Short mmCIF file of C-alpha atoms in Angstrom, two decimals:
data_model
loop_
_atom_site.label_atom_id
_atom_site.label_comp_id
_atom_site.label_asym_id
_atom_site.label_seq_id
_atom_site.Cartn_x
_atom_site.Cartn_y
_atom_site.Cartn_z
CA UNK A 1 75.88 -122.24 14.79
CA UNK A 2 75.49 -118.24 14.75
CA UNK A 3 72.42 -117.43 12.57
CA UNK A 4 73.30 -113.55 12.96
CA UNK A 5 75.07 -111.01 14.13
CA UNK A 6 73.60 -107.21 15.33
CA UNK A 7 74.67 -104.35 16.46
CA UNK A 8 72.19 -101.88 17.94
CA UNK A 9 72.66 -98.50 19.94
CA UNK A 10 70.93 -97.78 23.57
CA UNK A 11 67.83 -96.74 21.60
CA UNK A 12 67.09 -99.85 20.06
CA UNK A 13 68.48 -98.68 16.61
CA UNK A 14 69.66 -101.82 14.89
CA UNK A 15 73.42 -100.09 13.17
CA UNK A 16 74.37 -103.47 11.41
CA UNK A 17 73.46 -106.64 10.85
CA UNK A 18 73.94 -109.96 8.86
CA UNK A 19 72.31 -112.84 8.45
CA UNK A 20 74.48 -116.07 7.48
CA UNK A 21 71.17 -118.63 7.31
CA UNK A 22 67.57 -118.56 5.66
CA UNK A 23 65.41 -119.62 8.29
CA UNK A 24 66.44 -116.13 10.28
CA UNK A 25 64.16 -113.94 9.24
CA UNK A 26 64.37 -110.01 8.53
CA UNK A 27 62.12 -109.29 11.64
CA UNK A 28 64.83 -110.74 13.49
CA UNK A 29 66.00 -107.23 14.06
CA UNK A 30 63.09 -105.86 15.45
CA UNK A 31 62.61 -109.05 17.75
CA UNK A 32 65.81 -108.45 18.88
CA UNK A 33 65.06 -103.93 19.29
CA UNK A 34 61.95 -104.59 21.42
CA UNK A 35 62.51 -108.63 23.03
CA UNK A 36 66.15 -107.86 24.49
CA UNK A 37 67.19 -103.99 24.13
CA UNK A 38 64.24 -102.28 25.46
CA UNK A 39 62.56 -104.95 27.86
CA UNK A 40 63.35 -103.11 31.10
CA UNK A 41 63.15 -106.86 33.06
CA UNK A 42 64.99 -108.29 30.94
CA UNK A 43 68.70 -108.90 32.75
CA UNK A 44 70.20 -111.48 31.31
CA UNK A 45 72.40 -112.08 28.72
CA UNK A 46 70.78 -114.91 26.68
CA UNK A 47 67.03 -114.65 25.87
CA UNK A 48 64.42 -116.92 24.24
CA UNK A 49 61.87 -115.67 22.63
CA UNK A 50 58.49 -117.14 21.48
CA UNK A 51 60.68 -121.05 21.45
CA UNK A 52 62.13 -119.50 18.21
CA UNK A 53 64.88 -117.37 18.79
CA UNK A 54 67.86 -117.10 21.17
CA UNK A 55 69.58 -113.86 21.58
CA UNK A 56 73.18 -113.56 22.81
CA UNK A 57 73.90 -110.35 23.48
CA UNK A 58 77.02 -108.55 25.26
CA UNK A 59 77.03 -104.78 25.98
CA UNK A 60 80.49 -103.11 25.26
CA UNK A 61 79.94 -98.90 26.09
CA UNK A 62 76.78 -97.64 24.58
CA UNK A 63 76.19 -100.52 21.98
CA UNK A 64 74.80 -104.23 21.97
CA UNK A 65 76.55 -106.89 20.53
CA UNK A 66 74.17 -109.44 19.78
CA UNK A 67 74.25 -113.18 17.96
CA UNK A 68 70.76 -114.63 17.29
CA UNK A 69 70.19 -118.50 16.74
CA UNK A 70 67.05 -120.77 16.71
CA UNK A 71 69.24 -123.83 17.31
CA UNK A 72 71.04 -125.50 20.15
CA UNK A 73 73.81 -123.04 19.61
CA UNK A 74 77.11 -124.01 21.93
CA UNK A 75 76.44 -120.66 23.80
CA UNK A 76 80.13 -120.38 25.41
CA UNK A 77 81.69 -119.53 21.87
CA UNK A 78 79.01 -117.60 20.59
CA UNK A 79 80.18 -115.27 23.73
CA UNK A 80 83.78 -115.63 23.16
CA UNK A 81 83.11 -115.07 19.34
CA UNK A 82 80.99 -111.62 20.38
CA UNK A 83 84.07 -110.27 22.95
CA UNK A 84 86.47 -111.40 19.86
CA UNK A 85 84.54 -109.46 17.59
CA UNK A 86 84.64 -106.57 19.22
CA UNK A 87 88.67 -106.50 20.25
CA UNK A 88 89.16 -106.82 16.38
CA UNK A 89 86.95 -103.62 15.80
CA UNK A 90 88.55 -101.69 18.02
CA UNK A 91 92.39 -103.05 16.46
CA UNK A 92 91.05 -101.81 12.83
CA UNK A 93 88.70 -98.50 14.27
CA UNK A 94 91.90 -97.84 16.78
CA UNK A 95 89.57 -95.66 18.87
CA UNK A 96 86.85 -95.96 21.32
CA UNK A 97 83.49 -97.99 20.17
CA UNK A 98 80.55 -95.75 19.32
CA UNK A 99 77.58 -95.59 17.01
CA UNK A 100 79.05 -92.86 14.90
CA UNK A 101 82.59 -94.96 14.48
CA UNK A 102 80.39 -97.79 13.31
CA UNK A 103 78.24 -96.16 10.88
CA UNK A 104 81.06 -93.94 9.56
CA UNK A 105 82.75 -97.33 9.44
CA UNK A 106 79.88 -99.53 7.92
CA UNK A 107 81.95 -101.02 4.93
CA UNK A 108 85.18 -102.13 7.32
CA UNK A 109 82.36 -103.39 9.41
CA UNK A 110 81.00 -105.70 6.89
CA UNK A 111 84.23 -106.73 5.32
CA UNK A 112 85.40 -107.92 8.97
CA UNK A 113 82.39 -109.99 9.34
CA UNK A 114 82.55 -111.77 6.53
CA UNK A 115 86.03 -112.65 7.15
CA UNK A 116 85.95 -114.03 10.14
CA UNK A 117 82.63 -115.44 10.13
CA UNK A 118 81.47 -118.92 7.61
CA UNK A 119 77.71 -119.63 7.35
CA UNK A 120 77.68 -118.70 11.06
CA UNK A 121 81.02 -120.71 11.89
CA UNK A 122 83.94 -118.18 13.09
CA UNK A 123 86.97 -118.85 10.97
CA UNK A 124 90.41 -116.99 11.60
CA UNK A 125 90.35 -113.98 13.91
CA UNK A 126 93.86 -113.43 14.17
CA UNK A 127 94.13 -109.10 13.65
CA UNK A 128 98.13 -109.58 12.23
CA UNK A 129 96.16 -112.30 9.44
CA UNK A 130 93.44 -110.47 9.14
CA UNK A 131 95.00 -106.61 8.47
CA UNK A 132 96.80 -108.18 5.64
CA UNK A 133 93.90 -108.81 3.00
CA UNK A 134 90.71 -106.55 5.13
CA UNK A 135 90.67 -103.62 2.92
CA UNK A 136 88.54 -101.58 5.11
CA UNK A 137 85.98 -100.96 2.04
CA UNK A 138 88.42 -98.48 0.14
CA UNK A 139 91.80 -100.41 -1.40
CA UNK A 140 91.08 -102.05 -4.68
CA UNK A 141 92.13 -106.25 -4.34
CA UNK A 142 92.54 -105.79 -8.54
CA UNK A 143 95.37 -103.17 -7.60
CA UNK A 144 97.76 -105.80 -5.93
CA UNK A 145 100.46 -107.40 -7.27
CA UNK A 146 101.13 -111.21 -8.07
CA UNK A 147 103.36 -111.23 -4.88
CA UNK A 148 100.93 -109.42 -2.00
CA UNK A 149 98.12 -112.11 -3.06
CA UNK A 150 100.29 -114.75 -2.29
CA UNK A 151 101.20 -113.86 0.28
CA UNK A 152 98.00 -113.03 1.67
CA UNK A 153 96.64 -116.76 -0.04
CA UNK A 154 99.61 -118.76 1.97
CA UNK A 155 98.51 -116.86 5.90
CA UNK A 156 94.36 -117.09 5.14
CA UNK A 157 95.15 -120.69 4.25
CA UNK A 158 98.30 -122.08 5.49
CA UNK A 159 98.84 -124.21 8.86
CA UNK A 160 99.83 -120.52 10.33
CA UNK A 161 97.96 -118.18 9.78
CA UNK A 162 99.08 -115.99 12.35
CA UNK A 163 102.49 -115.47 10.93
CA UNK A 164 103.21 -114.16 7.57
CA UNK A 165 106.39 -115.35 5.32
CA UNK A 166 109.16 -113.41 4.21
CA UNK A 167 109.30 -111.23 7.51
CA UNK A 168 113.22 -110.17 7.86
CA UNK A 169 115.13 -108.37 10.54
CA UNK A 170 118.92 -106.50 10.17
CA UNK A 171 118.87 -107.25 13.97
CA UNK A 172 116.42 -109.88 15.66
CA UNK A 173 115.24 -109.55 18.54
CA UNK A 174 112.57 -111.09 21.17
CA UNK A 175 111.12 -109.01 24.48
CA UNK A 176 109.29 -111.08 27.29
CA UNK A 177 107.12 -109.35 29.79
CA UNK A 178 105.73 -111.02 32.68
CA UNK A 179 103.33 -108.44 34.44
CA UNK A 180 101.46 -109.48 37.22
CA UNK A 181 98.22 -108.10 39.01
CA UNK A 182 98.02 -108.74 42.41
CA UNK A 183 94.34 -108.87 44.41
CA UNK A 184 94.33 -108.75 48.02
CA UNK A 185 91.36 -108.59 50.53
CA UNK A 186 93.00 -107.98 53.83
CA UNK A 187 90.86 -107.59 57.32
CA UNK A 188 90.64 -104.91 60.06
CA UNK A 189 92.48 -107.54 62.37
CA UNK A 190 94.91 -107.91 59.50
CA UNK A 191 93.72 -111.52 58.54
CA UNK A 192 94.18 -112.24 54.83
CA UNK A 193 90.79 -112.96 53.56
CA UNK A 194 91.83 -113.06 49.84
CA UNK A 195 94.78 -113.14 47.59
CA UNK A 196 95.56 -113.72 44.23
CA UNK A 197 97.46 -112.98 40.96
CA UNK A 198 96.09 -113.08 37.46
CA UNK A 199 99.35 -112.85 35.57
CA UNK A 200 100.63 -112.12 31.76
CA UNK A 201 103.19 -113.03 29.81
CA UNK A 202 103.52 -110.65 26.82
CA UNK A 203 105.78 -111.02 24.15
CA UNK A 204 107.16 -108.15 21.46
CA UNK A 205 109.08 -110.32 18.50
CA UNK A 206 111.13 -108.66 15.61
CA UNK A 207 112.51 -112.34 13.91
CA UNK A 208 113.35 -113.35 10.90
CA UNK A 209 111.98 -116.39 8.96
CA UNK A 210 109.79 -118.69 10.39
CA UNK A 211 111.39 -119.11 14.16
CA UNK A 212 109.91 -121.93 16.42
CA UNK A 213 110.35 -120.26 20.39
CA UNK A 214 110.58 -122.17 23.25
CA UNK A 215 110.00 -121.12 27.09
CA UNK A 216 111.12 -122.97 30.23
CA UNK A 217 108.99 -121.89 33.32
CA UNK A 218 109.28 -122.77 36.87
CA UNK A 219 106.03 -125.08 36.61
CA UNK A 220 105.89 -127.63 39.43
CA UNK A 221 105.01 -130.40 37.12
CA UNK A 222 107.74 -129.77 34.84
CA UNK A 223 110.20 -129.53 37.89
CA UNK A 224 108.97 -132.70 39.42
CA UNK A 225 109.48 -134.08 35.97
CA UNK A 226 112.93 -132.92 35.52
CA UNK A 227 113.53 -134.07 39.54
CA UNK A 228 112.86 -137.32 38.52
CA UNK A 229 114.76 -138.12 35.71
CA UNK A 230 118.04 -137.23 37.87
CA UNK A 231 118.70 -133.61 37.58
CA UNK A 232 119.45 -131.28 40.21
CA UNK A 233 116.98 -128.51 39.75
CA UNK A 234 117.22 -126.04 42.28
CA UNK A 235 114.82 -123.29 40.82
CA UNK A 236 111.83 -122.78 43.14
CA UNK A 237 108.65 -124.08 41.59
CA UNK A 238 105.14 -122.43 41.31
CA UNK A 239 101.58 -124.24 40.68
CA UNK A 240 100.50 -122.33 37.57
CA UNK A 241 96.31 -122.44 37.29
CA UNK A 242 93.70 -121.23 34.49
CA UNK A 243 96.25 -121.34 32.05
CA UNK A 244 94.84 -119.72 28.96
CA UNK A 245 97.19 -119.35 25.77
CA UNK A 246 97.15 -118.02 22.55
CA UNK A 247 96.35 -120.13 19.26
CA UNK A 248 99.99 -120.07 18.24
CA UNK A 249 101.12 -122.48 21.28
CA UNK A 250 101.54 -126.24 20.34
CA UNK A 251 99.17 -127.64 23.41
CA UNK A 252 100.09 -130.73 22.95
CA UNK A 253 103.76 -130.05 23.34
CA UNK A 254 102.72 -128.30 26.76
CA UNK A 255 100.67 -131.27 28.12
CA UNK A 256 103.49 -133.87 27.63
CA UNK A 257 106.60 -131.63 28.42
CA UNK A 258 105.36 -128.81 30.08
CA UNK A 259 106.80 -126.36 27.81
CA UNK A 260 105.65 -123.54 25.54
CA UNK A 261 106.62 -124.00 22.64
CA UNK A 262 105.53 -122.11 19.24
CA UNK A 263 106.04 -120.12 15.89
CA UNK A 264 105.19 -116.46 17.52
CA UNK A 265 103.26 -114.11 15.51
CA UNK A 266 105.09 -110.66 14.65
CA UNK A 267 105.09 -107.83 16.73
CA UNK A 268 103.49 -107.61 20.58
CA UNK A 269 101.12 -109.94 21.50
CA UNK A 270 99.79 -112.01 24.74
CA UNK A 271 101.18 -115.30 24.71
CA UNK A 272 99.27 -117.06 27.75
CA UNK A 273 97.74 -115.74 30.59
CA UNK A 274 97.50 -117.65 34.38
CA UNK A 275 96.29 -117.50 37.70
CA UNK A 276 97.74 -118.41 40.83
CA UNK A 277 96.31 -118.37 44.68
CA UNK A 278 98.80 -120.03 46.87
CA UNK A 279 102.09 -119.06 47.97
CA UNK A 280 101.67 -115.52 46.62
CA UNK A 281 104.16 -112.87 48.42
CA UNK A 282 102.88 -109.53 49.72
CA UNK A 283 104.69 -106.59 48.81
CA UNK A 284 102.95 -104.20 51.03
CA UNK A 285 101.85 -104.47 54.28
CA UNK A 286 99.28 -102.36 55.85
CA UNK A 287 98.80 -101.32 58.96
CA UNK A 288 95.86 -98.67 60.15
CA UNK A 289 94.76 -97.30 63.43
CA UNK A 290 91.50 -95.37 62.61
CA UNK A 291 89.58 -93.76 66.06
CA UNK A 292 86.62 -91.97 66.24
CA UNK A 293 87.40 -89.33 68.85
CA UNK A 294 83.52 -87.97 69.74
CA UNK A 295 81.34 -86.78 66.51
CA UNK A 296 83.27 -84.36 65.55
CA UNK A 297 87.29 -85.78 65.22
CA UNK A 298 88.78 -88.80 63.80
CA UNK A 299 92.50 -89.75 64.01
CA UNK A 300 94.56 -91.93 61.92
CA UNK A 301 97.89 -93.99 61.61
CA UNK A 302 98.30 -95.44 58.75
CA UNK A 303 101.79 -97.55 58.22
CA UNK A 304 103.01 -98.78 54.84
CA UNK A 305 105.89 -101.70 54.94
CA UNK A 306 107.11 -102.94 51.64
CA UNK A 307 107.94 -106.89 51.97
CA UNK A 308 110.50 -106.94 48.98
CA UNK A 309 114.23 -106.67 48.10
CA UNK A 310 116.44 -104.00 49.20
CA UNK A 311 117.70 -103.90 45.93
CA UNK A 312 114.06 -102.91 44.18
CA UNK A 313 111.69 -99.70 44.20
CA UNK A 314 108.16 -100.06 44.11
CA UNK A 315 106.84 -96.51 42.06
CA UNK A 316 104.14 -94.84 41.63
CA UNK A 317 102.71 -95.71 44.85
CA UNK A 318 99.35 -94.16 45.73
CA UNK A 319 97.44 -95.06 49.23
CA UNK A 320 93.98 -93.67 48.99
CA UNK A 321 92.39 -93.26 52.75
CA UNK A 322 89.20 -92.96 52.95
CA UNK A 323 87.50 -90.20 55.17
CA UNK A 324 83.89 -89.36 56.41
CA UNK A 325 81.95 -86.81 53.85
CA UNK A 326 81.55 -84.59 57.22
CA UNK A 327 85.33 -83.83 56.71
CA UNK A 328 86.00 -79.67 57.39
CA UNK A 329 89.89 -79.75 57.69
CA UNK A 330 92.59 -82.41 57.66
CA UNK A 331 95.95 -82.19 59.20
CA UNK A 332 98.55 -84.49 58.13
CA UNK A 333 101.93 -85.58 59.21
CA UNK A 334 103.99 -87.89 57.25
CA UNK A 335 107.53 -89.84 59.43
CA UNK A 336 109.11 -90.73 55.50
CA UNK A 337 108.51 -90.77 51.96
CA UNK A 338 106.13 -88.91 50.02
CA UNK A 339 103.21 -86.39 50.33
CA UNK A 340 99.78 -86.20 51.23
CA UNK A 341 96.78 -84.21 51.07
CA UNK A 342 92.75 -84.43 51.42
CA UNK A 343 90.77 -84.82 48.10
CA UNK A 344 87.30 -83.91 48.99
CA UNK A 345 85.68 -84.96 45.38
CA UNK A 346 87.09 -88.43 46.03
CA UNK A 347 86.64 -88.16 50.14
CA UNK A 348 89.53 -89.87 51.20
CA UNK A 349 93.38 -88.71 52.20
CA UNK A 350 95.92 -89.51 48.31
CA UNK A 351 99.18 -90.29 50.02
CA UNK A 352 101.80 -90.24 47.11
CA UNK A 353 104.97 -92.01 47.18
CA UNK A 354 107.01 -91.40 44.27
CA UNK A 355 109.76 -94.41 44.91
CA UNK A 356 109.51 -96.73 47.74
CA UNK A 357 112.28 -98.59 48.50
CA UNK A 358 112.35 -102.26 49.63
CA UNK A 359 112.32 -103.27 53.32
CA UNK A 360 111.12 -99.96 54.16
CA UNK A 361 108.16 -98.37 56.17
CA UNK A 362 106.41 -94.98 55.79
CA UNK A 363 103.89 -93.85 58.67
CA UNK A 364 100.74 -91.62 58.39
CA UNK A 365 99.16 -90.07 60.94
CA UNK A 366 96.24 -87.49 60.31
CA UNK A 367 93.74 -85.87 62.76
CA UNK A 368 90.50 -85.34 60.54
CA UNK A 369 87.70 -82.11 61.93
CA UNK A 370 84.47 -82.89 61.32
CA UNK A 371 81.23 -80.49 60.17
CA UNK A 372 78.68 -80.43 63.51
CA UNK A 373 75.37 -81.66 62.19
CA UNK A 374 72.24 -82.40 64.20
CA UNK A 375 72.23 -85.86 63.09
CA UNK A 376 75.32 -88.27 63.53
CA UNK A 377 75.12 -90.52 60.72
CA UNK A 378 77.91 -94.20 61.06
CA UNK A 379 80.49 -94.03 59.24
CA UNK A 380 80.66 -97.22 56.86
CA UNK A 381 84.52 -97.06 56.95
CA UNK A 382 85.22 -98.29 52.96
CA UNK A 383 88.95 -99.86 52.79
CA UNK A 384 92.03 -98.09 52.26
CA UNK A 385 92.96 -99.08 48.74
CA UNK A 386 96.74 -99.08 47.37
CA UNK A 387 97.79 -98.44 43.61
CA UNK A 388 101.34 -99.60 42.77
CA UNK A 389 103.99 -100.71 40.06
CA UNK A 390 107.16 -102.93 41.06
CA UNK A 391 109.82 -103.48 38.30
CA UNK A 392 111.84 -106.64 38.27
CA UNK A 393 109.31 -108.20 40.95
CA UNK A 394 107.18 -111.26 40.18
CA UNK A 395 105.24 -112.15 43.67
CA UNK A 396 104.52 -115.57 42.40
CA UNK A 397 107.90 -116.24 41.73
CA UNK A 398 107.40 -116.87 38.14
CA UNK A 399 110.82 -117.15 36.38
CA UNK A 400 111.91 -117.57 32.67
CA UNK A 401 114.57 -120.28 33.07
CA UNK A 402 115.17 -120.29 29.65
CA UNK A 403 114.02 -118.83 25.78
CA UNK A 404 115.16 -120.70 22.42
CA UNK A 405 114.55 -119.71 19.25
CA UNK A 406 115.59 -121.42 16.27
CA UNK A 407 115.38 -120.95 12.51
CA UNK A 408 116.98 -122.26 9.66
CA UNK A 409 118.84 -119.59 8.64
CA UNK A 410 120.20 -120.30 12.41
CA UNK A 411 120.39 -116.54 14.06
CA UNK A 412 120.91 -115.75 17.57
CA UNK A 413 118.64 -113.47 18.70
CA UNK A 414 119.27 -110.59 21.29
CA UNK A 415 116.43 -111.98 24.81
CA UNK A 416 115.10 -109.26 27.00
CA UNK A 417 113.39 -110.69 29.81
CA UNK A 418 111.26 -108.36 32.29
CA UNK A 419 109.09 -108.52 35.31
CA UNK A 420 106.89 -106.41 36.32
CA UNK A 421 104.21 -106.19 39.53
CA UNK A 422 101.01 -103.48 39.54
CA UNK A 423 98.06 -103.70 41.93
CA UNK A 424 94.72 -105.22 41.25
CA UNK A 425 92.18 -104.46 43.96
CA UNK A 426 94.50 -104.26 46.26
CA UNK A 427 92.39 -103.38 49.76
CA UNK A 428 92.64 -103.47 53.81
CA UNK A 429 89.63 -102.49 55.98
CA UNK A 430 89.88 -100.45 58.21
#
């Protein structure tokens, strides 16, 4: 599999590296400084060098993640192992990436690597497993007591190692999140040319034992399911794509019932992530009116209509305008919510609306003077852009029909279930 792993700075400087087999070579390093780091034409994420090596690389900030291999390496883990690897170091370093945090940081580093990495085969990367027994190069193992190893012995080897035993709770507890990011791509004419939502569902736990969860969703196929064997659903169902989940989920349990069910890990985590493109609901609609009056004028009316419930506020809502660089003065006029005003380092008009309230619409309208120069340059007209965040609104229509949890010591947890809508790139030309 994954011969060896480096880590080198914008210079070339090789930080760390580690070598799992023989046949990799010390030179490797400099192969990898001069072949892939500082070949100016080189553009590409995998490279082959000489028939001998293959280089992997990924560049997070200022460094280079690289994974070197002279085999037939299955090239779509080495990548997922190299964006693992570097989510994990930023968990442990809990701080930005950089060549000093890594050299300051060489033995945590090292300890990590050989932890989650077997003669080049990437074992458990779980951060809750892993922060139990990586001693981040200064605890002493001798130092712990007949109970920590254990512990640590039954979660690096057991069936789940995600979850340690023994956790207890006074009060148990389980929070669901389901945030959405909506992407829209509307037209001039106000034709939608794209839409979708890459979705979320994010879980904080505090229970006791070893709990097995269960969720219900609003997935077609389960609906269709239920439809079928007699019951009168009524719940509105969604085609859920690019499902992705987290190890904990039993997959099998989902591809024969449709359900999600698992033992969750402790504290916050992601518990799947989807995608969906059809029937998605737009919570703002746009509508601009943007004339060039001569060379030297250009007038706007901009309107804002939010789609959903009376009984929700969209906050936090920022329309960005763009306007020519040639912009001298801008006056603006606002017919309902929020204020406005021209920011000339980001040349557009920031419209702020602090609340927006459903089934409502807000109007601007701005008349924009323009510096004389000799030369009238076109406008390219870049898209108004919106920023937004809508509590208690999924636009998929995503719903938690139900969450079960049960343990043997046979609890009832308290369920918190929340929704939550932001904007993506979120954009209508003008």
């Amino acid at each position: 599999m994954i011969g060896g792993i480096l880590i080198a700075n914008m210079r070339g400087d090789i930080l760390f590296h580690r070598y799992f087999r023989h046949d990799i070579l010390s030179s490797v390093a400099e192969i990898f400084r001069l072949g892939v780091i500082l070949d100016g034409d080189n553009k590409f994420p995998v490279t082959c060098i000489n028939d001998s090596y293959s280089f992997l690389h990924i560049r997070v900030e200022d460094l280079y993640f690289g994974a070197v291999t002279n085999n037939n390496a299955n090239a779509a883990v080495a990548f997922e192992f190299l964006y693992t690897f570097t989510r994990l170091l930023r968990a442990f370093m809990k701080g930005k990436l950089s060549e000093r945090a890594i050299g300051s940081k060489w033995p945590l580093v090292h300890e990590l690597v050989e932890e989650i990495l077997d003669y080049g085969y990437p074992q458990s990367t779980d951060v809750s497993a892993l922060k139990l027994y990586i001693t981040q190069g200064t605890a002493d193992a001798s130092k712990m007591n007949a109970e920590e190893v254990k512990k640590i012995t039954v979660v690096a080897t057991g069936a789940i190692p995600w979850r340690a035993p023994g956790i207890s709770y006074k009060k148990n507890q389980i929070w669901v999140d389901i945030i959405e990011s909506m992407n829209i791509l509307v037209s001039h004419e106000g034709t939608v040319l794209k839409a979708d939502v890459e979705g979320i569902v994010e879980l904080k736990t505090e229970l006791s034992g070893m709990p097995v969860c269960e969720f219900g969703l609003n997935d077609k196929i389960l609906i269709e399911n239920e439809k079928a064997a007699g019951k009168d659903i009524k719940t509105q169902s969604i085609n859920l794509e690019d499902l992705t989940f987290h190890q904990c989920v039993r997959l099998h349990r989902f591809e024969q019932e449709r359900v999600i069910n698992f033992v969750p890990p402790d504290g916050r985590f992601v518990l799947m992530k989807y995608r969906i493109a059809d029937r998605v609901k737009v919570p703002f609609l746009v509508v601009s009116h943007v004339k060039e009056v001569g060379a030297t004028k250009v007038a706007y009316e901009v309107t804002v209509v939010s789609k959903y419930s009376k009984k929700i506020n969209g906050q936090k809502v920022i329309v960005k305008i763009p306007a020519p660089p040639e912009t001298a003065t801008c006056k603006i006029h606002i017919k309902g919510q929020g204020r406005a005003k021209y920011d000339a380092s980001q040349q557009a008009i920031i419209w702020k609306i602090r609340s927006f309230a459903g089934n409502s619409e807000y109007t601007l309208r701005a008349n924009v003077e323009l510096i004389s120069t000799g030369t009238h340059a076109k406008w390219e007209r870049p898209p108004i852009s919106m920023s937004f965040t809508i509590p208690q609104l999924c636009v998929t229509g995503m719903k938690i029909r139900y969450v079960r949890v049960t343990d043997k010591s046979d609890y009832d947890p308290q369920r918190w279930v929340r929704y939550l809508t932001t904007a993506g790139s979120y954009l209508r030309r003008i």
